[in-house]
Structures are given as structure tokens and as C-alpha cells.
PDB file of C-alpha atoms and ligand atoms in Angstrom:
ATOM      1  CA  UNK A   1     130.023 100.714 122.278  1.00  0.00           C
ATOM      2  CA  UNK A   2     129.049  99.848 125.860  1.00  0.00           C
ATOM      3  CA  UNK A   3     131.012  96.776 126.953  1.00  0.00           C
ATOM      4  CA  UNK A   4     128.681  95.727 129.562  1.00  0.00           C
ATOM      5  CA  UNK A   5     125.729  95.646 126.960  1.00  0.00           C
ATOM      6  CA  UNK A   6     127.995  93.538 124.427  1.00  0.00           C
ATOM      7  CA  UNK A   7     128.758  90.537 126.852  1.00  0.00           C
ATOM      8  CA  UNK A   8     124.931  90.901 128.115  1.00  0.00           C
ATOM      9  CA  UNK A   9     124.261  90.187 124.427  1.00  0.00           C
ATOM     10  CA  UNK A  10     127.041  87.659 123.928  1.00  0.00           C
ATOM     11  CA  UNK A  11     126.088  85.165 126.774  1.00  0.00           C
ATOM     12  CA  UNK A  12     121.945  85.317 125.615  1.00  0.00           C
ATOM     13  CA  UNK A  13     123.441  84.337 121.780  1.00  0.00           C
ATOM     14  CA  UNK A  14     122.644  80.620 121.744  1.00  0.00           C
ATOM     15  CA  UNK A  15     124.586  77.955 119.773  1.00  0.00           C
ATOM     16  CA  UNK A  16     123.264  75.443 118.102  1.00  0.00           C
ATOM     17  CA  UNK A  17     125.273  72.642 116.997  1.00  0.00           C
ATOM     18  CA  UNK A  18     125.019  70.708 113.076  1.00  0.00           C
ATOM     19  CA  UNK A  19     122.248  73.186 111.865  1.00  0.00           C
ATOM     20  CA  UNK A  20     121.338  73.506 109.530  1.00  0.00           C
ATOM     21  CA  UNK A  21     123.927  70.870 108.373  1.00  0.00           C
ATOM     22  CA  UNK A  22     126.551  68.531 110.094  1.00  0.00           C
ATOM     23  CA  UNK A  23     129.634  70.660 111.387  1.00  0.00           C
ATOM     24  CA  UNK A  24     127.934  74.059 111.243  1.00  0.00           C
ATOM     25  CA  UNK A  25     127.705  76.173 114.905  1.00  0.00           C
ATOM     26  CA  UNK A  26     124.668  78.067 114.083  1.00  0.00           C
ATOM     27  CA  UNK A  27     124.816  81.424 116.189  1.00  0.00           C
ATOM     28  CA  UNK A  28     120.639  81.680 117.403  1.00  0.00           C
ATOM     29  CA  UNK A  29     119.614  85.430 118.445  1.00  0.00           C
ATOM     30  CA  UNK A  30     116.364  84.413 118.425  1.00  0.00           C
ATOM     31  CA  UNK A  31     117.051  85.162 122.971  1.00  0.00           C
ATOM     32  CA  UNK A  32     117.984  88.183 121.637  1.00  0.00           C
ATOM     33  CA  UNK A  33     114.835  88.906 119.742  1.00  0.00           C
ATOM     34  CA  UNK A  34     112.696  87.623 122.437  1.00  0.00           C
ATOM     35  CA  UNK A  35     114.063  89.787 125.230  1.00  0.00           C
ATOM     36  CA  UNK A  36     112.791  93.498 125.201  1.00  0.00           C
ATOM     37  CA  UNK A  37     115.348  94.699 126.709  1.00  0.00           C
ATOM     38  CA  UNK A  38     118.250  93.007 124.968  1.00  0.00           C
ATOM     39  CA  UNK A  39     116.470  93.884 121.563  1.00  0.00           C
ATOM     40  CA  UNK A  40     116.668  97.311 122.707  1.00  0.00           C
ATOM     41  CA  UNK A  41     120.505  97.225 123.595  1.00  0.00           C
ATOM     42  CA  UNK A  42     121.405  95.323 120.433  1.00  0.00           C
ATOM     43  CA  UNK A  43     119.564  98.388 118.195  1.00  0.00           C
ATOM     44  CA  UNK A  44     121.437 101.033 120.431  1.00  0.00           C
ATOM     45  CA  UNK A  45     124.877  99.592 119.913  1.00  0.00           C
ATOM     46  CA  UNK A  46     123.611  98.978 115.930  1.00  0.00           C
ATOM     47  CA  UNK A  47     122.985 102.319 115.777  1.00  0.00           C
ATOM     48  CA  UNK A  48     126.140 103.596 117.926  1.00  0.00           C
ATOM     49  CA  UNK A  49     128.270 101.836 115.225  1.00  0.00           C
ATOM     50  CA  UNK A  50     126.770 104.573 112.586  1.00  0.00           C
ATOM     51  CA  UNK A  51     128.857 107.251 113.751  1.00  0.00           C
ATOM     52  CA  UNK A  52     128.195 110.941 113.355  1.00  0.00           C
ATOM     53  CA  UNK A  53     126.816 110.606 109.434  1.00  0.00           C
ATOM     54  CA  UNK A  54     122.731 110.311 109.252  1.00  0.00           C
ATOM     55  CA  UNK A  55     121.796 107.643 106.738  1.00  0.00           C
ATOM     56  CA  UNK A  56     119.052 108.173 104.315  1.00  0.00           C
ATOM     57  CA  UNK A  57     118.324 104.248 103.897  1.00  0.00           C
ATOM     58  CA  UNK A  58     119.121 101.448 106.394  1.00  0.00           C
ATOM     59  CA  UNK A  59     119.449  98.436 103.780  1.00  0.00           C
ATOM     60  CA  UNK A  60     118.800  94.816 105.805  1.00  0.00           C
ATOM     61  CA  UNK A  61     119.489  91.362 104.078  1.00  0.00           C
ATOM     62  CA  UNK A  62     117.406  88.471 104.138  1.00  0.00           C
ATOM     63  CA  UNK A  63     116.266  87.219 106.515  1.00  0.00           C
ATOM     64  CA  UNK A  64     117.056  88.460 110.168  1.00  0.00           C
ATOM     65  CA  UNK A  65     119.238  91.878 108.491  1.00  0.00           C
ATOM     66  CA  UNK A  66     115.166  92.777 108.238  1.00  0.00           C
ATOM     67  CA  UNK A  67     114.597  92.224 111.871  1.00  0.00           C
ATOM     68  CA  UNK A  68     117.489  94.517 112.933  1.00  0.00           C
ATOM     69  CA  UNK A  69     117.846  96.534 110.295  1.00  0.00           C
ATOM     70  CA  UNK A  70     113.869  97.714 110.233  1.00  0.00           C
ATOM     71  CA  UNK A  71     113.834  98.446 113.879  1.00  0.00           C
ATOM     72  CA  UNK A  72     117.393 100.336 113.485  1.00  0.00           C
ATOM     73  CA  UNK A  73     114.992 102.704 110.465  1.00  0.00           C
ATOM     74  CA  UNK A  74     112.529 103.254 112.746  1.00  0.00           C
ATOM     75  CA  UNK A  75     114.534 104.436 115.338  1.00  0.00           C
ATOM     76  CA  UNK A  76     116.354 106.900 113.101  1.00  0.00           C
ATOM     77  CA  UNK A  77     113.426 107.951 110.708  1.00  0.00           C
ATOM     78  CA  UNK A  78     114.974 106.477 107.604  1.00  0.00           C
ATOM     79  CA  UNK A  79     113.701 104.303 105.000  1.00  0.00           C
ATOM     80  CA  UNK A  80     114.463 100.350 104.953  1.00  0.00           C
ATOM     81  CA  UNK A  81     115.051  98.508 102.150  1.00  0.00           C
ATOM     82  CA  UNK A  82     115.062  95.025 101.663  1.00  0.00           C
ATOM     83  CA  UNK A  83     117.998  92.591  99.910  1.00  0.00           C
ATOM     84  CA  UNK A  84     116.227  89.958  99.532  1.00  0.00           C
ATOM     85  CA  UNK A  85     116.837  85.812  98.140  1.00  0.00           C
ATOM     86  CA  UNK A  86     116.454  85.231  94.715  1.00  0.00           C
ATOM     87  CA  UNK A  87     112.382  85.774  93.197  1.00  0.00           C
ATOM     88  CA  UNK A  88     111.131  86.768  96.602  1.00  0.00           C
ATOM     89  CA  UNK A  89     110.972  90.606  95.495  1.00  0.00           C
ATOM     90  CA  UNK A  90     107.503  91.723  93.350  1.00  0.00           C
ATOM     91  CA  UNK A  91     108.951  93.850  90.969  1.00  0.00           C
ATOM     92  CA  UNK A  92     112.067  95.001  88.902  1.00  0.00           C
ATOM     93  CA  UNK A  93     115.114  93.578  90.279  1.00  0.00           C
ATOM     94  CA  UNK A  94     119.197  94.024  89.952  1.00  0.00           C
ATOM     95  CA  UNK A  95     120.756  90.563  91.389  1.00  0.00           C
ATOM     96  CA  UNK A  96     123.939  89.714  92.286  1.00  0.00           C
ATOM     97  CA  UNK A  97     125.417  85.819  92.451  1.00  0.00           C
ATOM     98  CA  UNK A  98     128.273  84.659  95.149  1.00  0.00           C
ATOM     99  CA  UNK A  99     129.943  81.448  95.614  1.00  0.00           C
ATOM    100  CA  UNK A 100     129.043  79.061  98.528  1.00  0.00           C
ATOM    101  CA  UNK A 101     130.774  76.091  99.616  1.00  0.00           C
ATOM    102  CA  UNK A 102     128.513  74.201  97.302  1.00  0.00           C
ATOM    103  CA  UNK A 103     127.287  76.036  94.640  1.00  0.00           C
ATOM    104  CA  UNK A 104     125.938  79.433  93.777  1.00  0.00           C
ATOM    105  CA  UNK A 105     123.346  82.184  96.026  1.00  0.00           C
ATOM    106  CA  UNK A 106     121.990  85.025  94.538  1.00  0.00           C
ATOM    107  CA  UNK A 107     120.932  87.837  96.048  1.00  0.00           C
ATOM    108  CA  UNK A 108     118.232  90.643  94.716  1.00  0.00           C
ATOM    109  CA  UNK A 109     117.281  94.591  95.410  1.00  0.00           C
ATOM    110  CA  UNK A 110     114.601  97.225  93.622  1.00  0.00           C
ATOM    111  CA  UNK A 111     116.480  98.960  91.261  1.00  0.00           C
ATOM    112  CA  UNK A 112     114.537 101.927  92.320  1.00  0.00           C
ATOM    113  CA  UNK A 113     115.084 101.374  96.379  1.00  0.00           C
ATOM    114  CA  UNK A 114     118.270 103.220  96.452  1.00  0.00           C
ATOM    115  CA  UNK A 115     118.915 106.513  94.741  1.00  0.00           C
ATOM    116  CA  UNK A 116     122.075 107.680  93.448  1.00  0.00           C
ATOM    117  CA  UNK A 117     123.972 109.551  96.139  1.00  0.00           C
ATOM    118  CA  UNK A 118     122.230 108.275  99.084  1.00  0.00           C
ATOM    119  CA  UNK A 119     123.534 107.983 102.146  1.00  0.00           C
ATOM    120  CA  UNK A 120     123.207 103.697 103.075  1.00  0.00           C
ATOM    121  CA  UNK A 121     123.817 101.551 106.238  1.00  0.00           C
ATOM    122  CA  UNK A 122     123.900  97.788 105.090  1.00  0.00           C
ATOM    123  CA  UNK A 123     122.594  95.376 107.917  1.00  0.00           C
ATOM    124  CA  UNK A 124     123.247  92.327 108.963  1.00  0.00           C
ATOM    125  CA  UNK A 125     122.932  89.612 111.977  1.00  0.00           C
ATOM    126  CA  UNK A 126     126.384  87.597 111.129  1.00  0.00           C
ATOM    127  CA  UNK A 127     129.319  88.151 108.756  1.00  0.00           C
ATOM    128  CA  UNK A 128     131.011  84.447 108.179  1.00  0.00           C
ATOM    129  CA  UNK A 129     132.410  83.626 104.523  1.00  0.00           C
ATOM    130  CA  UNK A 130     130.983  87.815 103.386  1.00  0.00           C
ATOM    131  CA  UNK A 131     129.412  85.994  99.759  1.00  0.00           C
ATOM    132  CA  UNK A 132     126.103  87.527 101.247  1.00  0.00           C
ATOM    133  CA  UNK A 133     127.267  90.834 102.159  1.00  0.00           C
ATOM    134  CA  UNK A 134     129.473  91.759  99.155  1.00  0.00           C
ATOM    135  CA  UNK A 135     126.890  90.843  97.201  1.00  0.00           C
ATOM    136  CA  UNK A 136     124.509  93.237  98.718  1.00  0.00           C
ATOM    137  CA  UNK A 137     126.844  95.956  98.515  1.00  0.00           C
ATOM    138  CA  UNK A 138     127.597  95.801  95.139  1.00  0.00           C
ATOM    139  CA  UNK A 139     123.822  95.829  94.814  1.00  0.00           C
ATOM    140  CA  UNK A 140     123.924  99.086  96.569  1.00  0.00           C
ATOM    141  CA  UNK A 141     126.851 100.702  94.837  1.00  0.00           C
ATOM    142  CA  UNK A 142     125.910  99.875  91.617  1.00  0.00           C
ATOM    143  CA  UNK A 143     122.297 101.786  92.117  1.00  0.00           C
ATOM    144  CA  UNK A 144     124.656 104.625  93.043  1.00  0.00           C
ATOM    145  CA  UNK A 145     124.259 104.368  96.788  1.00  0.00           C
ATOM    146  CA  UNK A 146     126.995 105.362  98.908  1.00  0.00           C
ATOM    147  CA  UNK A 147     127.706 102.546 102.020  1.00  0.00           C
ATOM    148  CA  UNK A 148     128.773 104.585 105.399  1.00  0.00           C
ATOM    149  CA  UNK A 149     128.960 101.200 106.901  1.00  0.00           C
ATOM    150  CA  UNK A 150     128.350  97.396 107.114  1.00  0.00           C
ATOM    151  CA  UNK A 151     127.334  96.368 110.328  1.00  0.00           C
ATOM    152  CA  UNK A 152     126.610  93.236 111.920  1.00  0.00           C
ATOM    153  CA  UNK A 153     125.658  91.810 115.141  1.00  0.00           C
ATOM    154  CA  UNK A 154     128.393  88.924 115.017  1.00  0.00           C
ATOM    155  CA  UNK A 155     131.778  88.133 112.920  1.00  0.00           C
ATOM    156  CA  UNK A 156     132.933  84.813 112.736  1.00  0.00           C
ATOM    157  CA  UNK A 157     136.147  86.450 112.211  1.00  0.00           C
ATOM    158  CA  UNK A 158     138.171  82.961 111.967  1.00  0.00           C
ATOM    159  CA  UNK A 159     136.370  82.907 108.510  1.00  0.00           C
ATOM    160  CA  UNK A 160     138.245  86.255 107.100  1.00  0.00           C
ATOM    161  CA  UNK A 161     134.961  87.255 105.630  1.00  0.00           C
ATOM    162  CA  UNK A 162     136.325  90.614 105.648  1.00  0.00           C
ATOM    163  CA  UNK A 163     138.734  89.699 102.765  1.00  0.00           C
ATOM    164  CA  UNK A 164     135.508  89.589 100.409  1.00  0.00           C
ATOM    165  CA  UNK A 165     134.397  92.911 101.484  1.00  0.00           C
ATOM    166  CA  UNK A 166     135.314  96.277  99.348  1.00  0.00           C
ATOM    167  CA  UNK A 167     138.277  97.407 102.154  1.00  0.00           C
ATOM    168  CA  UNK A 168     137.006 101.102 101.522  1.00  0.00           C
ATOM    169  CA  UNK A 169     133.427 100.682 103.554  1.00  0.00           C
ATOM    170  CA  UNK A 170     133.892 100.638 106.924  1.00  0.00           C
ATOM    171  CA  UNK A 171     132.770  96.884 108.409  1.00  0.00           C
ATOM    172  CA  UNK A 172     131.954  96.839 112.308  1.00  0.00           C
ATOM    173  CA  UNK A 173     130.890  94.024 114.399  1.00  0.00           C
ATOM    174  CA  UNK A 174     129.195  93.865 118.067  1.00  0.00           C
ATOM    175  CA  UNK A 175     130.570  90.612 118.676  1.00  0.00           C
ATOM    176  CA  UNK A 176     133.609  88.623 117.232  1.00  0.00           C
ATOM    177  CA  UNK A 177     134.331  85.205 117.224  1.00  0.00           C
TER     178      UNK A 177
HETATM  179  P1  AMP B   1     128.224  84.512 104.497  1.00  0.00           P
HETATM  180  O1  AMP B   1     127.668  84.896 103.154  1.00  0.00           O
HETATM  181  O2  AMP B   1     129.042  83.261 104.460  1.00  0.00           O
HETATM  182  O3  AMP B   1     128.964  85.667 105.162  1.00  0.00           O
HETATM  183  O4  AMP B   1     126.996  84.137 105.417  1.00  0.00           O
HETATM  184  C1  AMP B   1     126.252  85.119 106.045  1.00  0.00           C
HETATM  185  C2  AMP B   1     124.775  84.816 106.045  1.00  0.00           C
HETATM  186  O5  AMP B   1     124.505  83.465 106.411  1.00  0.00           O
HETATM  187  C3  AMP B   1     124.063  85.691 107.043  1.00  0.00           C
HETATM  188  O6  AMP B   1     122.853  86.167 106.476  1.00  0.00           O
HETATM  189  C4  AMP B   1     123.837  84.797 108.246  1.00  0.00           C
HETATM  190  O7  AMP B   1     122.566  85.012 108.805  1.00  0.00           O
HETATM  191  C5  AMP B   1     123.982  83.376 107.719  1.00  0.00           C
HETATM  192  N1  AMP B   1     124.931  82.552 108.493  1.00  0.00           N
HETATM  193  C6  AMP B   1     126.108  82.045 108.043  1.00  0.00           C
HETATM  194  N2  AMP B   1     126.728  81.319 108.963  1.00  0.00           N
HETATM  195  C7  AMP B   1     125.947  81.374 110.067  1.00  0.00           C
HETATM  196  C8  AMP B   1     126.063  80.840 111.410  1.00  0.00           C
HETATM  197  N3  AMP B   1     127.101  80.094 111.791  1.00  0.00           N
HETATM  198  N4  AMP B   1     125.072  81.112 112.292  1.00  0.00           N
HETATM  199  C9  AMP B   1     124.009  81.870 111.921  1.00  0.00           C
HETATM  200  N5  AMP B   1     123.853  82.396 110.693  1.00  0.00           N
HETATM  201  C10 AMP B   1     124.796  82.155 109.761  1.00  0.00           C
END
């Protein structure tokens, strides 16, 4: 990782006070997004976080994990799959349900967009509680796919969303708070 690039990307990550609800610090890359050149950086230290291992898939969840995660695909010549909110998807699905603060998500994949044995990054912009995240990689694992990492833009990291993460997958983040 290039420090220099990280607190470049850092100080353009905007935040946004009681949204979507009261109390919430929403972290907004959207000055990320909208800057060639720091969308650029952000895939390059994405992809730096990989390591050695060439993934066959790049898996992003819904709804900015696409954003990353497809240009991260492109970039390495892999396929990109999409985890996506529940009914959004077209046509056979495996879902998996998490806890919120309030209630229950659910998450969904193709059950034929991961083989067994392949080789699977699982992208994301921001690891907080990790309901969304486990989720999607037990989506992944139980379609036989084999996680070289989780890897996210940001970690709220006072939320020990790691603790609902399988320990075995390697989890990196660009940017902890
Ligand atoms: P969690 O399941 O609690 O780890 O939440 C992660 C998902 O919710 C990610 O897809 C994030 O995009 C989104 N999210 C949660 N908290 C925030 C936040 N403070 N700012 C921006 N996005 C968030």
C-alpha cells in the first residue's frame, strides 16, 4: 500500500452527518468516484491488497462493492459477480439473512455465478457491523468458492465488524476508523 495515496483518499472521503438516519456518520466516496485520478488510486491499492494469488471472480456487494469491485475485474481480466439485495437478481438465487440493529437484511447471489473451487475476491466500500459481508461470504463458500480476501475501502473498526467475519479469510482495509 502507498501511504501517500491512502491519506490522498482519506481527506477526499466526505462525512455526512444523520444519514440516512439520526446519529449515523455516513462515510460519502462519491469525491472519490468523481475524481479520475483518485478512482484510479483507490482500484490500485484494491488491487495491491490481492497479493500474489490471481482471482478467477471479483465478487462486489450491493450497491457501491459494484462500483469498485467491477472496475477492480476489468483491470485484472476476471469475471464480476454481483451480491445483490433481496429480489433484485433475475434468476435462481441462494440468499443469506443477517441481523441489523432493527430487524433482518438479506442478501442474494446466482447459484451458478461462482463455481466450485474458484479462486474469489469479495468487495466492498465499508466494513461497519460485517452482517453484509458475512453474509456474502457464506454465499460464496457455500457455492464452493474459495475467498483469497475481503477487501474494503474503509473499516469502521470501533464497530469490531471483524468479529462476524470467518477469522480464516484474510480481511484488509485501505482506511480505518
Ligand atoms: P455492515 O453490514 O454493518 O458491515 O454494513 C456494511 C454495509 O452498509 C456496506 O455495504 C456499506 O456500504 C453500508 N454502510 C454501513 N455503515 C455505513 C456508513 N457509516 N457509511 C457508509 N456506508 C455504510
Amino acid at each position: 500500500m502507498n501511504q501517500e495515496h491512502l491519506s490522498r483518499l482519506k481527506s477526499a472521503i466526505r462525512d455526512v452527518h444523520d444519514f440516512p438516519k439520526p446519529g449515523i456518520v455516513f462515510k460519502d466516496i462519491t469525491p472519490v468516484l468523481g475524481s479520475g485520478e483518485l478512482f484510479r488510486i483507490a482500484i490500485d491499492e484494491f488491487i495491491s491488497t490481492i497479493g500474489e494469488t490471481k482471482p478467477d471472480k471479483i465478487v462486489g456487494i450491493d450497491a457501491r462493492g459494484f462500483i469498485f469491485g467491477a472496475a477492480m475485474a476489468d483491470r485484472l481480466g476476471v469475471g464480476f459477480v454481483p451480491v445483490r439485495k433481496k429480489g433484485k437478481l433475475p434468476w435462481e438465487t441462494n440468499g443469506a439473512s443477517y441481523s441489523l440493529e432493527y430487524g433482518e437484511a438479506h442478501v442474494e447471489i446466482h447459484r451458478d455465478a461462482v463455481h466450485a473451487g474458484e479462486k474469489v475476491v469479495l468487495v466492498d466500500d465499508l466494513l461497519a457491523t460485517g452482517g453484509t459481508a458475512g453474509a456474502a461470504l457464506k454465499l460464496i463458500q457455500e457455492l464452493g468458492g474459495k475467498v483469497i480476501c475481503l477487501t474494503f475501502l474503509i473499516e469502521l473498526a470501533f464497530l469490531e465488524g471483524r468479529k462476524n467475519l470467518d477469522p480464516s479469510v484474510r480481511t484488509q482495509a485501505l482506511l480505518t476508523y
